[in-house]
CSV table of C-alpha atoms and ligand atoms in Angstrom, one decimal:
chain,number,residue,atom,x,y,z
P,19,MET,CA,-48.5,24.5,-103.7
P,20,ARG,CA,-47.2,28.3,-104.4
P,21,THR,CA,-45.4,30.7,-102.4
P,22,GLN,CA,-43.3,33.7,-103.0
P,23,VAL,CA,-40.0,32.3,-101.4
P,24,CYS,CA,-39.2,28.6,-101.3
P,25,ILE,CA,-36.4,28.3,-98.8
P,26,ILE,CA,-34.5,25.2,-98.7
P,27,GLY,CA,-33.0,24.2,-95.1
P,28,GLY,CA,-34.6,24.8,-91.6
P,29,GLY,CA,-31.2,25.9,-89.9
P,30,PRO,CA,-30.6,29.3,-88.5
P,31,ALA,CA,-30.5,31.1,-91.9
P,32,GLY,CA,-33.7,29.5,-93.3
P,33,LEU,CA,-35.8,30.1,-90.1
P,34,LEU,CA,-34.8,33.7,-89.8
P,35,LEU,CA,-35.2,34.8,-93.3
P,36,SER,CA,-38.7,33.0,-93.3
P,37,GLN,CA,-39.6,35.0,-90.0
P,38,LEU,CA,-38.2,38.4,-91.3
P,39,LEU,CA,-40.2,37.9,-94.6
P,40,HIS,CA,-43.5,37.0,-92.8
P,41,LEU,CA,-43.0,40.3,-90.9
P,42,ASP,CA,-43.1,42.0,-94.1
P,43,GLY,CA,-46.1,40.4,-95.5
P,44,ILE,CA,-44.0,38.2,-97.9
P,45,ASP,CA,-45.1,34.5,-97.8
P,46,SER,CA,-42.4,31.5,-97.7
P,47,VAL,CA,-42.2,27.8,-97.2
P,48,ILE,CA,-39.4,25.9,-95.4
P,49,LEU,CA,-38.2,22.5,-96.7
P,50,GLU,CA,-36.0,20.7,-94.1
P,51,ARG,CA,-34.2,17.4,-94.8
P,52,ARG,CA,-34.0,16.3,-91.3
P,53,SER,CA,-36.7,16.2,-88.4
P,54,ARG,CA,-36.9,19.0,-85.9
P,55,ASP,CA,-35.4,17.1,-83.0
P,56,TYR,CA,-32.5,16.3,-85.3
P,57,VAL,CA,-32.2,20.1,-86.1
P,58,LEU,CA,-32.6,21.1,-82.6
P,59,GLY,CA,-30.0,18.5,-81.3
P,60,ARG,CA,-27.0,20.1,-82.9
P,61,ILE,CA,-24.3,21.5,-80.9
P,62,ARG,CA,-22.9,24.6,-82.3
P,63,ALA,CA,-20.8,27.6,-81.1
P,64,GLY,CA,-22.7,30.5,-79.5
P,65,VAL,CA,-20.9,33.8,-79.9
P,66,LEU,CA,-23.5,36.4,-81.2
P,67,GLU,CA,-22.1,39.6,-82.8
P,68,TRP,CA,-24.2,42.8,-81.7
P,69,GLY,CA,-25.5,43.0,-85.2
P,70,SER,CA,-27.0,39.6,-84.9
P,71,VAL,CA,-28.4,40.3,-81.5
P,72,GLU,CA,-30.0,43.4,-83.3
P,73,MET,CA,-31.3,41.2,-86.3
P,74,LEU,CA,-33.1,38.8,-83.6
P,75,ARG,CA,-34.6,41.3,-82.0
P,76,LYS,CA,-35.9,42.9,-85.2
P,77,ALA,CA,-37.2,39.3,-85.9
P,78,GLN,CA,-39.2,39.2,-82.5
P,79,VAL,CA,-37.3,36.2,-81.4
P,80,GLY,CA,-34.8,37.9,-79.0
P,81,ALA,CA,-36.7,37.7,-75.6
P,82,ARG,CA,-35.2,34.5,-74.1
P,83,MET,CA,-31.8,35.7,-75.5
P,84,GLU,CA,-32.3,38.7,-73.5
P,85,ARG,CA,-33.1,36.8,-70.4
P,86,GLU,CA,-30.6,33.8,-70.6
P,87,GLY,CA,-28.1,35.4,-72.9
P,88,LEU,CA,-24.6,36.4,-71.4
P,89,PRO,CA,-23.4,39.7,-72.7
P,90,HIS,CA,-19.5,39.8,-72.9
P,91,GLU,CA,-17.4,43.1,-73.1
P,92,GLY,CA,-14.1,41.5,-73.8
P,93,THR,CA,-12.1,38.2,-74.5
P,94,TYR,CA,-8.8,37.1,-73.2
P,95,LEU,CA,-5.8,36.0,-75.5
P,96,SER,CA,-2.9,34.2,-74.3
P,97,ALA,CA,0.5,33.0,-75.3
P,98,GLN,CA,3.1,31.1,-73.1
P,99,ASN,CA,0.3,30.5,-70.4
P,100,ARG,CA,-0.2,34.2,-69.8
P,101,GLY,CA,-3.2,36.0,-70.7
P,102,PHE,CA,-4.4,39.6,-71.5
P,103,ARG,CA,-7.7,41.1,-72.2
P,104,ILE,CA,-9.3,42.7,-75.3
P,105,ASP,CA,-11.8,45.2,-74.0
P,106,PHE,CA,-14.5,45.6,-76.7
P,107,GLN,CA,-16.4,48.0,-74.7
P,108,ASP,CA,-13.5,50.4,-74.1
P,109,LEU,CA,-12.0,49.9,-77.7
P,110,VAL,CA,-15.0,50.0,-79.9
P,111,GLY,CA,-18.2,50.7,-77.9
P,112,LYS,CA,-19.5,47.2,-78.4
P,113,LYS,CA,-20.0,44.1,-76.9
P,114,VAL,CA,-21.0,40.5,-78.2
P,115,MET,CA,-23.6,38.0,-76.6
P,116,VAL,CA,-22.9,34.5,-75.6
P,117,TYR,CA,-25.9,32.6,-76.6
P,118,GLY,CA,-25.8,29.0,-78.0
P,119,GLN,CA,-26.9,28.5,-81.5
P,120,THR,CA,-29.2,25.7,-80.5
P,121,GLU,CA,-30.9,28.3,-78.4
P,122,VAL,CA,-31.3,30.6,-81.4
P,123,THR,CA,-32.7,27.9,-83.5
P,124,HIS,CA,-35.1,26.6,-80.8
P,125,ASP,CA,-36.4,30.5,-80.4
P,126,LEU,CA,-36.7,30.7,-84.4
P,127,TYR,CA,-38.7,27.6,-84.5
P,128,ASP,CA,-40.9,28.6,-81.6
P,129,ALA,CA,-41.5,32.0,-83.5
P,130,ARG,CA,-42.2,30.3,-86.9
P,131,ASP,CA,-45.1,28.1,-85.1
P,132,LYS,CA,-46.4,31.1,-83.3
P,133,LEU,CA,-46.9,32.9,-86.5
P,134,GLY,CA,-48.1,29.9,-88.5
P,135,GLY,CA,-44.9,29.5,-90.4
P,136,VAL,CA,-44.8,26.6,-92.7
P,137,VAL,CA,-41.7,24.5,-92.3
P,138,ILE,CA,-42.0,20.9,-94.1
P,139,ASP,CA,-39.5,18.6,-92.3
P,140,GLU,CA,-38.2,15.3,-93.4
P,141,ALA,CA,-38.6,16.5,-97.0
P,142,GLU,CA,-36.6,14.3,-99.3
P,143,GLY,CA,-35.0,14.6,-102.4
P,144,VAL,CA,-35.4,18.4,-102.7
P,145,ARG,CA,-34.7,19.7,-106.0
P,146,PRO,CA,-34.6,23.2,-107.2
P,147,HIS,CA,-35.8,23.6,-111.0
P,148,ASP,CA,-35.9,26.2,-113.7
P,149,LEU,CA,-33.9,28.5,-111.7
P,150,ASP,CA,-32.6,30.6,-114.8
P,151,THR,CA,-36.4,31.3,-115.6
P,152,GLU,CA,-39.0,33.7,-114.0
P,153,ALA,CA,-41.0,30.6,-112.9
P,154,PRO,CA,-38.7,28.6,-110.8
P,155,TYR,CA,-40.1,25.7,-108.8
P,156,VAL,CA,-39.0,23.0,-106.0
P,157,THR,CA,-39.8,19.4,-105.9
P,158,TYR,CA,-39.6,17.0,-102.9
P,159,THR,CA,-40.7,13.7,-101.6
P,160,LYS,CA,-42.9,13.6,-98.1
P,161,ASP,CA,-44.0,10.1,-96.8
P,162,GLY,CA,-43.7,8.8,-100.2
P,163,THR,CA,-45.5,11.3,-102.2
P,164,GLU,CA,-43.9,13.8,-104.7
P,165,HIS,CA,-44.7,17.4,-104.2
P,166,ARG,CA,-44.2,20.5,-106.0
P,167,ILE,CA,-43.9,24.2,-104.9
P,168,ASP,CA,-44.1,27.0,-107.5
P,169,CYS,CA,-42.3,30.3,-106.3
P,170,ASP,CA,-40.7,33.7,-107.3
P,171,PHE,CA,-37.6,32.9,-105.7
P,172,VAL,CA,-35.5,30.2,-104.1
P,173,ALA,CA,-33.3,30.6,-101.0
P,174,GLY,CA,-30.7,28.0,-100.5
P,175,CYS,CA,-30.2,27.8,-96.7
P,176,ASP,CA,-29.2,24.3,-96.9
P,177,GLY,CA,-25.7,24.3,-95.5
P,178,TYR,CA,-22.4,23.1,-96.8
P,179,HIS,CA,-23.8,19.9,-98.0
P,180,GLY,CA,-27.1,21.0,-99.4
P,181,VAL,CA,-28.3,20.7,-103.1
P,182,SER,CA,-28.7,24.5,-103.8
P,183,ARG,CA,-25.0,25.3,-104.3
P,184,GLN,CA,-24.7,22.0,-106.5
P,185,SER,CA,-27.8,23.6,-108.6
P,186,ILE,CA,-25.4,26.4,-110.1
P,187,PRO,CA,-23.6,25.3,-113.3
P,188,ASP,CA,-19.9,24.7,-113.0
P,189,SER,CA,-19.4,27.1,-115.7
P,190,VAL,CA,-20.8,30.0,-113.4
P,191,LEU,CA,-19.6,29.0,-109.8
P,192,GLN,CA,-16.1,29.6,-108.4
P,193,THR,CA,-15.0,28.4,-105.2
P,194,PHE,CA,-12.3,29.3,-102.8
P,195,GLU,CA,-11.0,26.9,-100.0
P,196,ARG,CA,-8.4,26.7,-97.3
P,197,VAL,CA,-8.4,23.2,-95.4
P,198,TYR,CA,-6.4,23.4,-92.1
P,199,PRO,CA,-4.0,20.8,-91.0
P,200,PHE,CA,-5.8,20.2,-87.7
P,201,GLY,CA,-9.0,19.7,-85.9
P,202,TRP,CA,-10.7,21.0,-82.9
P,203,LEU,CA,-11.4,18.3,-80.1
P,204,GLY,CA,-14.6,19.8,-78.3
P,205,VAL,CA,-15.9,18.8,-74.8
P,206,LEU,CA,-19.1,20.2,-73.1
P,207,SER,CA,-19.2,19.7,-69.2
P,208,GLN,CA,-21.8,20.7,-66.6
P,209,THR,CA,-19.3,22.6,-64.8
P,210,PRO,CA,-18.8,26.2,-64.0
P,211,PRO,CA,-16.8,28.0,-66.6
P,212,VAL,CA,-13.1,28.7,-65.7
P,213,SER,CA,-13.5,32.4,-66.7
P,214,GLU,CA,-16.4,34.9,-67.1
P,215,GLU,CA,-15.0,35.4,-70.3
P,216,LEU,CA,-13.7,33.7,-73.2
P,217,ILE,CA,-10.1,32.6,-73.5
P,218,TYR,CA,-8.1,32.0,-76.8
P,219,ALA,CA,-4.7,30.5,-75.9
P,220,ASN,CA,-1.8,30.0,-78.2
P,221,HIS,CA,0.5,27.4,-77.0
P,222,GLU,CA,3.6,25.5,-78.6
P,223,ARG,CA,1.7,22.3,-78.0
P,224,GLY,CA,-1.5,23.8,-79.9
P,225,PHE,CA,-4.6,26.0,-79.5
P,226,ALA,CA,-7.3,25.9,-76.8
P,227,LEU,CA,-10.4,27.9,-76.1
P,228,CYS,CA,-12.3,28.2,-72.9
P,229,SER,CA,-15.9,29.1,-73.5
P,230,MET,CA,-19.3,28.6,-72.0
P,231,ARG,CA,-23.0,28.0,-72.5
P,232,ASN,CA,-24.3,29.4,-69.3
P,233,PRO,CA,-23.0,29.8,-65.5
P,234,LYS,CA,-23.3,25.9,-65.3
P,235,LEU,CA,-22.2,24.6,-68.7
P,236,SER,CA,-18.8,25.0,-70.1
P,237,ARG,CA,-17.4,24.5,-73.6
P,238,TYR,CA,-13.8,23.7,-74.1
P,239,TYR,CA,-11.4,23.1,-77.0
P,240,VAL,CA,-8.1,21.7,-78.0
P,241,GLN,CA,-6.3,21.7,-81.2
P,242,VAL,CA,-5.7,18.0,-82.3
P,243,PRO,CA,-4.0,16.3,-85.4
P,244,LEU,CA,-6.6,15.6,-88.2
P,245,ASP,CA,-6.1,12.0,-87.8
P,246,ASP,CA,-7.0,11.9,-84.3
P,247,LYS,CA,-10.1,9.8,-83.1
P,248,VAL,CA,-12.1,11.1,-80.5
P,249,GLU,CA,-12.1,7.6,-78.9
P,250,GLN,CA,-8.3,8.2,-78.3
P,251,TRP,CA,-9.1,11.1,-75.9
P,252,SER,CA,-10.4,10.2,-72.3
P,253,ASP,CA,-11.6,12.9,-70.4
P,254,ASP,CA,-8.7,13.0,-68.0
P,255,ALA,CA,-6.3,13.3,-71.2
P,256,PHE,CA,-8.3,16.2,-72.4
P,257,TRP,CA,-8.3,18.2,-69.1
P,258,ASP,CA,-4.5,17.7,-68.7
P,259,GLU,CA,-3.9,18.8,-72.2
P,260,LEU,CA,-6.4,21.8,-71.7
P,261,ARG,CA,-4.4,22.6,-68.5
P,262,ARG,CA,-1.0,22.6,-70.3
P,263,ARG,CA,-2.2,25.0,-72.6
P,264,ILE,CA,-4.2,27.8,-70.9
P,265,PRO,CA,-2.9,30.7,-68.6
P,266,ALA,CA,-1.6,29.3,-65.4
P,267,ASP,CA,-3.8,31.1,-63.1
P,268,ALA,CA,-6.8,29.5,-65.3
P,269,ALA,CA,-5.5,26.0,-65.2
P,270,GLU,CA,-5.4,26.3,-61.4
P,271,ARG,CA,-9.1,27.3,-61.3
P,272,LEU,CA,-10.2,24.9,-63.9
P,273,VAL,CA,-13.1,22.6,-62.4
P,274,THR,CA,-13.2,19.5,-64.4
P,275,GLY,CA,-16.1,17.0,-64.8
P,276,PRO,CA,-17.5,14.3,-66.9
P,277,SER,CA,-17.8,15.3,-70.7
P,278,ILE,CA,-21.5,15.2,-71.7
P,279,GLU,CA,-20.5,15.7,-75.4
P,280,LYS,CA,-17.1,15.2,-77.0
P,281,SER,CA,-16.5,15.4,-80.6
P,282,ILE,CA,-13.8,16.4,-83.1
P,283,ALA,CA,-14.5,19.0,-86.0
P,284,PRO,CA,-12.0,19.7,-88.8
P,285,LEU,CA,-11.5,23.4,-89.9
P,286,ARG,CA,-11.9,24.8,-93.1
P,287,SER,CA,-12.4,28.3,-94.9
P,288,PHE,CA,-14.5,28.0,-98.0
P,289,VAL,CA,-16.4,31.0,-100.3
P,290,ALA,CA,-18.8,30.2,-103.2
P,291,GLU,CA,-19.2,32.8,-105.6
P,292,PRO,CA,-21.7,34.1,-107.0
P,293,MET,CA,-24.2,33.9,-104.1
P,294,LYS,CA,-26.9,34.5,-106.6
P,295,TRP,CA,-27.8,32.5,-109.8
P,296,GLY,CA,-31.1,33.2,-111.7
P,297,ARG,CA,-33.7,33.3,-108.9
P,298,LEU,CA,-31.5,31.2,-106.7
P,299,PHE,CA,-29.8,32.9,-103.6
P,300,LEU,CA,-27.2,31.1,-101.5
P,301,VAL,CA,-27.4,32.0,-97.9
P,302,GLY,CA,-25.0,31.0,-94.8
P,303,ASP,CA,-23.1,27.6,-95.0
P,304,ALA,CA,-24.5,26.8,-98.3
P,305,ALA,CA,-22.3,29.9,-99.6
P,306,HIS,CA,-19.1,29.9,-97.2
P,307,ILE,CA,-17.8,28.2,-94.2
P,308,VAL,CA,-15.4,29.7,-91.7
P,309,PRO,CA,-13.0,28.2,-89.1
P,310,PRO,CA,-14.7,28.7,-85.9
P,311,THR,CA,-11.8,30.5,-84.4
P,312,GLY,CA,-13.4,34.0,-84.9
P,313,ALA,CA,-17.0,32.6,-84.2
P,314,LYS,CA,-18.2,33.9,-87.5
P,315,GLY,CA,-20.4,31.2,-88.7
P,316,LEU,CA,-23.8,32.0,-87.4
P,317,ASN,CA,-23.2,35.6,-87.7
P,318,LEU,CA,-22.5,35.6,-91.3
P,319,ALA,CA,-25.5,33.6,-91.8
P,320,VAL,CA,-27.5,36.4,-90.1
P,321,SER,CA,-25.9,39.0,-92.2
P,322,ASP,CA,-26.5,37.1,-95.4
P,323,VAL,CA,-30.1,37.2,-94.3
P,324,HIS,CA,-30.1,40.7,-93.6
P,325,TYR,CA,-29.0,41.5,-97.3
P,326,LEU,CA,-31.5,39.2,-98.7
P,327,HIS,CA,-34.4,40.1,-96.6
P,328,GLU,CA,-33.9,43.9,-97.5
P,329,GLY,CA,-33.6,42.9,-101.2
P,330,LEU,CA,-36.7,40.8,-101.3
P,331,ARG,CA,-38.7,43.4,-99.3
P,332,ALA,CA,-37.6,46.1,-101.7
P,333,HIS,CA,-38.6,43.9,-104.5
P,334,TYR,CA,-42.2,43.0,-103.4
P,335,ASN,CA,-43.0,46.1,-101.3
P,336,ASP,CA,-41.6,49.0,-103.4
P,337,GLY,CA,-40.8,47.3,-106.7
P,338,GLU,CA,-37.2,48.1,-106.4
P,339,PRO,CA,-35.2,45.3,-108.2
P,340,GLU,CA,-31.6,46.6,-107.0
P,341,GLY,CA,-31.5,44.7,-103.5
P,342,VAL,CA,-32.2,41.5,-105.1
P,343,GLU,CA,-29.8,42.0,-108.0
P,344,ARG,CA,-27.0,43.0,-105.9
P,345,TYR,CA,-27.4,40.6,-103.3
P,346,SER,CA,-24.3,38.4,-104.1
P,347,GLU,CA,-22.2,41.5,-104.4
P,348,ARG,CA,-23.3,43.1,-101.2
P,349,ALA,CA,-23.2,39.5,-99.0
P,350,LEU,CA,-19.6,38.7,-100.4
P,351,ALA,CA,-18.2,42.1,-99.4
P,352,ARG,CA,-18.9,41.1,-95.6
P,353,VAL,CA,-18.2,37.4,-96.3
P,354,TRP,CA,-14.7,38.1,-97.2
P,355,GLN,CA,-13.9,40.4,-94.4
P,356,SER,CA,-15.2,37.7,-92.0
P,357,GLU,CA,-13.3,35.0,-93.8
P,358,ARG,CA,-10.0,37.2,-93.6
P,359,PHE,CA,-10.5,37.7,-89.8
P,360,SER,CA,-11.3,33.9,-89.3
P,361,TRP,CA,-8.2,32.8,-91.1
P,362,GLN,CA,-5.9,35.6,-89.4
P,363,MET,CA,-7.2,34.4,-86.0
P,364,THR,CA,-6.6,30.7,-86.9
P,365,SER,CA,-3.1,31.5,-88.5
P,366,LEU,CA,-2.5,33.6,-85.2
P,367,LEU,CA,-3.5,31.1,-82.5
P,368,HIS,CA,-2.9,27.4,-84.0
P,369,ARG,CA,0.3,25.2,-84.2
P,370,PHE,CA,0.8,24.5,-87.9
P,371,PRO,CA,3.0,21.3,-88.6
P,372,ASP,CA,5.5,23.2,-90.9
P,373,GLN,CA,5.9,26.4,-88.6
P,374,GLY,CA,8.9,25.5,-86.5
P,375,GLY,CA,10.3,27.7,-83.9
P,376,PHE,CA,10.5,30.8,-86.0
P,377,GLY,CA,6.7,30.6,-86.8
P,378,GLN,CA,5.8,30.0,-83.3
P,379,ARG,CA,8.0,33.1,-82.2
P,380,MET,CA,6.0,35.2,-84.9
P,381,GLN,CA,2.9,34.2,-83.3
P,382,GLU,CA,4.1,35.0,-79.9
P,383,SER,CA,5.4,38.4,-81.0
P,384,GLU,CA,2.3,39.3,-82.7
P,385,LEU,CA,0.3,38.5,-79.7
P,386,ALA,CA,2.8,40.7,-77.6
P,387,TYR,CA,2.2,43.4,-80.2
P,388,LEU,CA,-1.5,43.0,-79.3
P,389,GLU,CA,-0.8,43.4,-75.7
P,390,MET,CA,1.0,46.4,-75.9
P,391,SER,CA,-0.8,48.5,-78.9
P,392,ARG,CA,-4.2,49.8,-78.4
P,393,SER,CA,-4.6,50.4,-82.1
P,394,ALA,CA,-3.8,46.7,-82.8
P,395,ARG,CA,-6.3,45.5,-79.9
P,396,THR,CA,-9.0,48.2,-81.7
P,397,THR,CA,-8.4,46.5,-84.9
P,398,MET,CA,-8.9,43.0,-83.4
P,399,ALA,CA,-12.2,44.1,-81.4
P,400,GLU,CA,-14.0,45.7,-84.3
P,401,ASN,CA,-13.5,42.8,-86.3
P,402,TYR,CA,-14.4,40.2,-83.4
P,403,VAL,CA,-17.9,42.2,-82.3
P,404,GLY,CA,-18.5,42.2,-86.2
P,405,LEU,CA,-18.1,44.9,-89.0
P,406,PRO,CA,-21.3,46.9,-89.8
P,407,PHE,CA,-23.7,45.1,-92.1
B,503,LIG,N1,-32.9,19.6,-98.2
B,503,LIG,C1,-33.6,20.0,-97.4
B,503,LIG,N2,-32.6,20.4,-96.4
B,503,LIG,C2,-31.5,20.4,-96.2
B,503,LIG,C3,-30.7,19.7,-97.4
B,503,LIG,C4,-31.6,19.4,-98.5
B,503,LIG,N3,-31.1,18.9,-99.6
B,503,LIG,N4,-29.3,19.7,-97.2
B,503,LIG,C5,-29.1,20.1,-95.8
B,503,LIG,N5,-30.4,20.8,-95.3
B,503,LIG,C6,-30.6,21.3,-94.2
B,503,LIG,C7,-29.8,20.7,-93.0
B,503,LIG,O1,-30.6,19.7,-92.3
B,503,LIG,C8,-29.8,22.0,-92.2
B,503,LIG,O2,-30.8,21.8,-91.0
B,503,LIG,O3,-30.5,22.8,-94.2
B,503,LIG,C9,-30.2,23.3,-93.0
B,503,LIG,C10,-28.7,24.1,-93.2
B,503,LIG,O4,-28.4,24.7,-91.7
B,503,LIG,P1,-26.8,24.8,-91.3
B,503,LIG,O5,-25.9,23.9,-91.9
B,503,LIG,O6,-27.1,25.2,-89.8
B,503,LIG,O7,-26.5,26.2,-92.1
B,503,LIG,P2,-27.1,27.5,-92.0
B,503,LIG,O8,-28.6,27.8,-91.5
B,503,LIG,O9,-26.5,28.4,-92.9
B,503,LIG,O10,-26.4,28.2,-90.4
B,503,LIG,C11,-25.1,28.3,-90.5
B,503,LIG,O11,-24.8,26.7,-88.8
B,503,LIG,O12,-23.2,24.9,-89.3
B,503,LIG,C12,-23.5,26.2,-88.7
B,503,LIG,O13,-21.4,27.2,-88.3
B,503,LIG,C13,-22.4,27.2,-89.2
B,503,LIG,O14,-23.3,28.8,-87.2
B,503,LIG,C14,-23.3,28.6,-88.6
B,503,LIG,C15,-24.8,28.2,-89.0
B,504,LIG,C1,-18.1,27.9,-78.6
B,504,LIG,O1,-18.6,28.5,-77.3
B,504,LIG,O2,-18.4,26.9,-78.9
B,504,LIG,C2,-17.3,29.0,-79.2
B,504,LIG,C3,-16.9,30.1,-78.9
B,504,LIG,C4,-16.0,30.9,-79.6
B,504,LIG,C5,-15.3,30.2,-80.7
B,504,LIG,C6,-15.7,29.1,-81.3
B,504,LIG,C7,-16.6,28.3,-80.3
B,504,LIG,O3,-14.5,31.2,-81.4
């Protein structure tokens, strides 16, 4: 088989890239290791920057998001059980869209199917070859048969644990990492959200977050020690801890119910440079990870796709090589801005084992400064809604 762009990974990055390339007449094939059901069963965060909303519209996959998504014009932060609002619309004239990543992935798969996109799932042993030549190819096994796809470019959209990043020589690849000394215990419950907007809570017992998927489906998180096991946490213990950490008025309103999903996720900041080597591009989680505090994971994958799609379109349709050649430089500039903001939000809102009383007071005074200073809230708002592509 031959295609112009071979995409490894059928998550949001791979699917969105394939859809945008198709709309510009550029041929691609997606190789996905898992089954479609497995991919669509992943529970993931759901705050879309407005730039991501516009990208999904451009990819002709925004219809259900427009109908079912929840536009949010602000968010709440709290310290010492008292909250205040960051008004995105007033401060920077933008908003975000609450719409689950699972739904985005569903919509992307439906769009690829509708346009006859080639997504080969349960592809095993995917391996890119000759990436440092002008004739790369990718091999894989499906139902016991070995296959080869010849292509012009390979897009590594295969996430943090994928094969693409490992294909860049150690002598070329540089990685940067910060692993946080805590995790997030998350609960999904079929209960009405405690607030119409998200609440990010700093508390001396640890961070908490109140979010949602829709008006009848809530998503909550509490910071827990890294060695906690989800089995240690009964639903009642979770709800009690959440109440202790969020603003008092929200704690009184909280509607609890049985968890329909409960899991603990670790937090890390990670970046691999460069995001291009030969004819291989790294896209999304394959190149970078952010702690979920700033809700940047999916949005960074979208901005990587924006830069790569623009570069490939210029290469194929205008004979312009610059976009492809400068992909890594352009994508990384925005990646590091989102890494910085996600690290900053995580440092501000979580209880670190070694921070002591002084560290807690520093966090509380920074939150008090955010509450009193419009310019501080404007800075927070412009980063949260997403810096320009
Ligand atoms: N061969 C083929 N497919 C692979 C391989 C491989 N060797 N390794 C991983 N994959 C697939 C995974 O099964 C997954 O479906 O690549 C896909 C990568 O998707 P994601 O991990 O969702 O990464 P990405 O598309 O970059 O989306 C980033 O997902 O993890 C969240 O927080 C993250 O919201 C962000 C978004
Ligand atoms: C979520 O709804 O899962 C969510 C929202 C915002 C975040 C992280 C997670 O910052």
